[in-house]
């Protein structure tokens, strides 16, 4: 929670199901997050990650995409969901 200088996070192939909404509370400079081949069902945790530029959530369990996940992501350029 206290990694303010973290810019890139790779969580590929970890079978992650849930990421708590406040997991990245103090990660204010995160630019890209890669979560390929997990079991994530929700992206609620990205709502306040306003510095995100790229999100890769390939091969997860996302059944829906919620508009409110992206409200504060003004810098987002790439969203890759397959």
PDB file of C-alpha atoms in Angstrom:
ATOM      1  CA  UNK A   1       0.000   0.000   0.000  1.00  0.00           C
ATOM      2  CA  UNK A   2       2.919   2.390   0.464  1.00  0.00           C
ATOM      3  CA  UNK A   3       4.650   2.325  -2.911  1.00  0.00           C
ATOM      4  CA  UNK A   4       4.166   5.860  -4.239  1.00  0.00           C
ATOM      5  CA  UNK A   5       6.946   5.569  -6.836  1.00  0.00           C
ATOM      6  CA  UNK A   6       5.743   2.260  -8.337  1.00  0.00           C
ATOM      7  CA  UNK A   7       4.991   2.792 -12.037  1.00  0.00           C
ATOM      8  CA  UNK A   8       4.516  -0.692 -13.454  1.00  0.00           C
ATOM      9  CA  UNK A   9       2.956  -3.762 -11.895  1.00  0.00           C
ATOM     10  CA  UNK A  10       2.867  -7.219 -13.485  1.00  0.00           C
ATOM     11  CA  UNK A  11       0.532  -9.740 -11.865  1.00  0.00           C
ATOM     12  CA  UNK A  12       0.322 -12.239 -14.713  1.00  0.00           C
ATOM     13  CA  UNK A  13      -0.476 -15.935 -14.114  1.00  0.00           C
ATOM     14  CA  UNK A  14      -1.182 -15.702 -10.377  1.00  0.00           C
ATOM     15  CA  UNK A  15      -4.758 -17.010 -10.187  1.00  0.00           C
ATOM     16  CA  UNK A  16      -5.817 -13.776  -8.464  1.00  0.00           C
ATOM     17  CA  UNK A  17      -9.576 -13.649  -7.910  1.00  0.00           C
ATOM     18  CA  UNK A  18     -10.056 -10.437  -5.941  1.00  0.00           C
ATOM     19  CA  UNK A  19      -8.081  -7.242  -5.469  1.00  0.00           C
ATOM     20  CA  UNK A  20      -9.383  -5.114  -2.614  1.00  0.00           C
ATOM     21  CA  UNK A  21     -10.612  -1.633  -3.533  1.00  0.00           C
ATOM     22  CA  UNK A  22      -7.986   0.054  -1.341  1.00  0.00           C
ATOM     23  CA  UNK A  23      -5.091  -2.200  -2.402  1.00  0.00           C
ATOM     24  CA  UNK A  24      -3.453   0.619  -4.373  1.00  0.00           C
ATOM     25  CA  UNK A  25      -4.522   3.493  -2.137  1.00  0.00           C
ATOM     26  CA  UNK A  26      -1.065   5.094  -1.912  1.00  0.00           C
ATOM     27  CA  UNK A  27       0.244   3.952  -5.283  1.00  0.00           C
ATOM     28  CA  UNK A  28      -0.150   7.327  -6.931  1.00  0.00           C
ATOM     29  CA  UNK A  29       2.212   6.971  -9.907  1.00  0.00           C
ATOM     30  CA  UNK A  30       1.130   3.613 -11.306  1.00  0.00           C
ATOM     31  CA  UNK A  31       1.187   3.893 -15.113  1.00  0.00           C
ATOM     32  CA  UNK A  32       0.509   0.338 -16.224  1.00  0.00           C
ATOM     33  CA  UNK A  33      -0.902  -2.806 -14.721  1.00  0.00           C
ATOM     34  CA  UNK A  34      -0.768  -6.226 -16.365  1.00  0.00           C
ATOM     35  CA  UNK A  35      -3.026  -8.979 -15.052  1.00  0.00           C
ATOM     36  CA  UNK A  36      -3.020 -11.645 -17.744  1.00  0.00           C
ATOM     37  CA  UNK A  37      -4.391 -15.116 -16.939  1.00  0.00           C
ATOM     38  CA  UNK A  38      -5.904 -14.565 -13.528  1.00  0.00           C
ATOM     39  CA  UNK A  39      -9.467 -15.026 -12.292  1.00  0.00           C
ATOM     40  CA  UNK A  40     -10.385 -11.393 -11.703  1.00  0.00           C
ATOM     41  CA  UNK A  41     -14.108 -10.643 -11.920  1.00  0.00           C
ATOM     42  CA  UNK A  42     -14.091  -6.933 -11.095  1.00  0.00           C
ATOM     43  CA  UNK A  43     -11.909  -3.896 -11.717  1.00  0.00           C
ATOM     44  CA  UNK A  44     -13.382  -1.855  -8.866  1.00  0.00           C
ATOM     45  CA  UNK A  45      -9.855  -1.399  -7.512  1.00  0.00           C
ATOM     46  CA  UNK A  46      -8.786   0.798 -10.482  1.00  0.00           C
ATOM     47  CA  UNK A  47     -11.340   3.554  -9.852  1.00  0.00           C
ATOM     48  CA  UNK A  48      -8.864   5.863  -8.079  1.00  0.00           C
ATOM     49  CA  UNK A  49      -5.758   4.991 -10.075  1.00  0.00           C
ATOM     50  CA  UNK A  50      -5.893   8.219 -12.054  1.00  0.00           C
ATOM     51  CA  UNK A  51      -2.301   7.904 -13.308  1.00  0.00           C
ATOM     52  CA  UNK A  52      -2.989   4.655 -15.231  1.00  0.00           C
ATOM     53  CA  UNK A  53      -2.106   4.763 -18.917  1.00  0.00           C
ATOM     54  CA  UNK A  54      -2.323   1.043 -19.773  1.00  0.00           C
ATOM     55  CA  UNK A  55      -4.428  -1.802 -18.372  1.00  0.00           C
ATOM     56  CA  UNK A  56      -4.120  -5.372 -19.606  1.00  0.00           C
ATOM     57  CA  UNK A  57      -6.706  -7.805 -18.219  1.00  0.00           C
ATOM     58  CA  UNK A  58      -6.425 -10.621 -20.723  1.00  0.00           C
ATOM     59  CA  UNK A  59      -7.823 -14.078 -19.892  1.00  0.00           C
ATOM     60  CA  UNK A  60      -9.693 -13.209 -16.707  1.00  0.00           C
ATOM     61  CA  UNK A  61     -13.272 -13.720 -15.536  1.00  0.00           C
ATOM     62  CA  UNK A  62     -14.689 -10.301 -16.401  1.00  0.00           C
ATOM     63  CA  UNK A  63     -18.273 -10.817 -17.509  1.00  0.00           C
ATOM     64  CA  UNK A  64     -19.157  -7.134 -17.612  1.00  0.00           C
ATOM     65  CA  UNK A  65     -17.331  -3.841 -18.006  1.00  0.00           C
ATOM     66  CA  UNK A  66     -18.622  -1.041 -15.783  1.00  0.00           C
ATOM     67  CA  UNK A  67     -18.419   2.535 -16.995  1.00  0.00           C
ATOM     68  CA  UNK A  68     -17.696   3.868 -13.504  1.00  0.00           C
ATOM     69  CA  UNK A  69     -14.401   1.940 -13.371  1.00  0.00           C
ATOM     70  CA  UNK A  70     -12.955   4.444 -15.838  1.00  0.00           C
ATOM     71  CA  UNK A  71     -14.431   7.760 -14.659  1.00  0.00           C
ATOM     72  CA  UNK A  72     -11.184   8.992 -13.041  1.00  0.00           C
ATOM     73  CA  UNK A  73      -8.809   7.436 -15.572  1.00  0.00           C
ATOM     74  CA  UNK A  74      -8.276  10.513 -17.723  1.00  0.00           C
ATOM     75  CA  UNK A  75      -4.799   9.413 -18.816  1.00  0.00           C
ATOM     76  CA  UNK A  76      -5.838   5.907 -19.882  1.00  0.00           C
ATOM     77  CA  UNK A  77      -4.717   5.181 -23.433  1.00  0.00           C
ATOM     78  CA  UNK A  78      -4.795   1.386 -23.671  1.00  0.00           C
ATOM     79  CA  UNK A  79      -7.367  -1.007 -22.259  1.00  0.00           C
ATOM     80  CA  UNK A  80      -6.849  -4.552 -23.418  1.00  0.00           C
ATOM     81  CA  UNK A  81      -9.570  -7.006 -22.386  1.00  0.00           C
ATOM     82  CA  UNK A  82      -9.923 -10.373 -24.072  1.00  0.00           C
TER      83      UNK A  82
END
